[in-house]
Coordinates of N, CA and C in Angstrom, one line a residue:
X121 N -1.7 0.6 -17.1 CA -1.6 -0.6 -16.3 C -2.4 -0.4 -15.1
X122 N -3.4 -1.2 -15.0 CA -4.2 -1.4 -13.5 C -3.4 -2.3 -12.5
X123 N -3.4 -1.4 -11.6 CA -2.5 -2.2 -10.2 C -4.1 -2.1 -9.1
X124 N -4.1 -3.3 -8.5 CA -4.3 -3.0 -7.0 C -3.6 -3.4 -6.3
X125 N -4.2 -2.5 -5.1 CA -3.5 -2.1 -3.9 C -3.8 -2.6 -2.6
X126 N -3.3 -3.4 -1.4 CA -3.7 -3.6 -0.3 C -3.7 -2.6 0.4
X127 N -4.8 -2.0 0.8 CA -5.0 -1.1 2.1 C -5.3 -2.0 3.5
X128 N -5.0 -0.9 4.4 CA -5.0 -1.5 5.5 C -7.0 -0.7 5.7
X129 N -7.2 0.3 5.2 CA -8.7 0.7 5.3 C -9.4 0.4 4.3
X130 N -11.0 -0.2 4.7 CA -11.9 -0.1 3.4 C -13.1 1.1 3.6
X131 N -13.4 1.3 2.5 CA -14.6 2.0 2.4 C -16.1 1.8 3.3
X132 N -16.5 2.1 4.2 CA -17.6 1.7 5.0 C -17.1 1.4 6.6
X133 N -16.0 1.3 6.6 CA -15.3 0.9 7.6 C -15.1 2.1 9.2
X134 N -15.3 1.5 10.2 CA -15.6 3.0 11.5 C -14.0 2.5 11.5
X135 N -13.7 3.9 11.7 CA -12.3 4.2 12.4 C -12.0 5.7 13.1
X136 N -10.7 6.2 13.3 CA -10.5 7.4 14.0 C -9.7 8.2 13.4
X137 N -10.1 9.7 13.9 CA -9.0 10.5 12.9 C -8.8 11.5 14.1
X138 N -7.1 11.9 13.6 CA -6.6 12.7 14.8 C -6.6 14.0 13.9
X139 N -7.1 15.1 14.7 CA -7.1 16.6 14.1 C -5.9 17.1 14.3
X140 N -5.1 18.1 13.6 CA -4.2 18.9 13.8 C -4.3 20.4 14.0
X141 N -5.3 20.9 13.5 CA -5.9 22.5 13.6 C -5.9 22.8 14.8
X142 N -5.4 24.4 15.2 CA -5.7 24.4 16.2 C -6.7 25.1 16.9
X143 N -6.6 24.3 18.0 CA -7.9 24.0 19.2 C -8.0 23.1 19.4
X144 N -7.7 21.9 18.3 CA -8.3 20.7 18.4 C -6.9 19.4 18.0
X145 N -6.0 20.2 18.1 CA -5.0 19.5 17.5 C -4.5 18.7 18.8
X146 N -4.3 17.1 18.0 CA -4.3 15.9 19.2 C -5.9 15.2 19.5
X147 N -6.8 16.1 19.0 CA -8.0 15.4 19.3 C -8.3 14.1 18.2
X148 N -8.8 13.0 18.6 CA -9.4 12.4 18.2 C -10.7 12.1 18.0
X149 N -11.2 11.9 16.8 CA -12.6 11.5 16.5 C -13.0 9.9 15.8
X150 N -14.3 9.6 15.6 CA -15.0 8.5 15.4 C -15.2 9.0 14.2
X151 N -15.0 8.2 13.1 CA -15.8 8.4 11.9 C -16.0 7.4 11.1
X152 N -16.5 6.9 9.7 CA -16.7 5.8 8.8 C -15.9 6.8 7.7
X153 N -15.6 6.0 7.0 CA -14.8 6.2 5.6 C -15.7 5.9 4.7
X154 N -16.3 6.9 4.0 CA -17.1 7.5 3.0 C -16.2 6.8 1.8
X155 N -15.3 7.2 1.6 CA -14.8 7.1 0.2 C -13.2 7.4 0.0
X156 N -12.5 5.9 -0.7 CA -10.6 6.3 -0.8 C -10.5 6.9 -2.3
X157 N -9.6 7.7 -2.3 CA -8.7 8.0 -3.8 C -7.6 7.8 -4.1
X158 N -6.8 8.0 -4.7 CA -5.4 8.6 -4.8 C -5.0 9.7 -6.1
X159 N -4.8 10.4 -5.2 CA -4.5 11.5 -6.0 C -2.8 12.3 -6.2
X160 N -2.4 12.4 -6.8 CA -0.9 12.8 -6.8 C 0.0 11.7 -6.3
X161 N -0.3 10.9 -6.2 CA 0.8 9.4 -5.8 C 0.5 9.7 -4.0
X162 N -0.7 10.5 -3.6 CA -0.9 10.1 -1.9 C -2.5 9.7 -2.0
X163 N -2.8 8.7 -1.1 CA -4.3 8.0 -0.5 C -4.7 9.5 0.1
X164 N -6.0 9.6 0.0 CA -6.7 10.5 0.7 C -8.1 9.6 1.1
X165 N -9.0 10.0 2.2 CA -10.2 9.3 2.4 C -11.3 10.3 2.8
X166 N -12.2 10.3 2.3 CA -13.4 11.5 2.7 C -14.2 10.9 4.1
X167 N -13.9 11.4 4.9 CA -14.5 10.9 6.4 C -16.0 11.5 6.7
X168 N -16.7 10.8 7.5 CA -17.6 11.5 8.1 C -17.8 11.7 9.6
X169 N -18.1 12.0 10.2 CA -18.0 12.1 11.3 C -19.1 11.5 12.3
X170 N -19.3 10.6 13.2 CA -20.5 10.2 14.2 C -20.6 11.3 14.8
X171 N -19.8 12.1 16.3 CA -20.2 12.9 16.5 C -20.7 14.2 16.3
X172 N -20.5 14.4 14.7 CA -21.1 15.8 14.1 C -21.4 15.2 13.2
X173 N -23.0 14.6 13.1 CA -23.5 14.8 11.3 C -23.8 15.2 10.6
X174 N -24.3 16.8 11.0 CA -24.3 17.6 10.7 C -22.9 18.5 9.7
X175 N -22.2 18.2 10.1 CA -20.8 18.9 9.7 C -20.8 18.8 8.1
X176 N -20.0 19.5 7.4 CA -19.6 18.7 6.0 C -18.9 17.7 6.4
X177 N -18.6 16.2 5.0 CA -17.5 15.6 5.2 C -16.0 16.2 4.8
X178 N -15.0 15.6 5.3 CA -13.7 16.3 5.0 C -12.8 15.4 4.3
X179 N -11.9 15.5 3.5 CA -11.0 14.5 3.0 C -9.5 14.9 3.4
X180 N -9.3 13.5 4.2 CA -7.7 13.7 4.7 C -6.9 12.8 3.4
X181 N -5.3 13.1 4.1 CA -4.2 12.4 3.8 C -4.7 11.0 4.4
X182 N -4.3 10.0 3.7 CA -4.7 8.4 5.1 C -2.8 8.3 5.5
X183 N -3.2 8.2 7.0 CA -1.5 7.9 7.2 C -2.2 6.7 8.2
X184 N -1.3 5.8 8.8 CA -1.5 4.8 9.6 C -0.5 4.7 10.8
X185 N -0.6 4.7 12.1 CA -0.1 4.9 13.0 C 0.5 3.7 13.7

């Protein structure tokens, strides 16, 4: 059965991601949303980063605040 889904994020879209690791935990960053999934019954999104382009991209949980 194909469902879709209303997200509140799309693909291409600038938004922010809060880190938790520490050093950096509570920091906020700028990024565009590369790419959504769902994997195991949770959304994940592969971010990229503006101020490191250099960096790899990373894929979080998507939670919404």
């Amino acid at each position: 059965m194909d469902q879709k889904y209303q997200l509140p994020f799309k693909v291409g879209q600038t938004t922010e991601a809060r880190c938790l690791e520490d050093g950096y935990r509570g920091a906020w960053f700028r990024c565009k949303i590369q790419e959504i999934s769902r994997r195991g019954g949770h959304w994940s999104a592969l971010l990229q980063y503006f101020d490191y382009p250099d960096e790899r991209q990373f894929t979080f949980l998507i939670s919404e605040f």
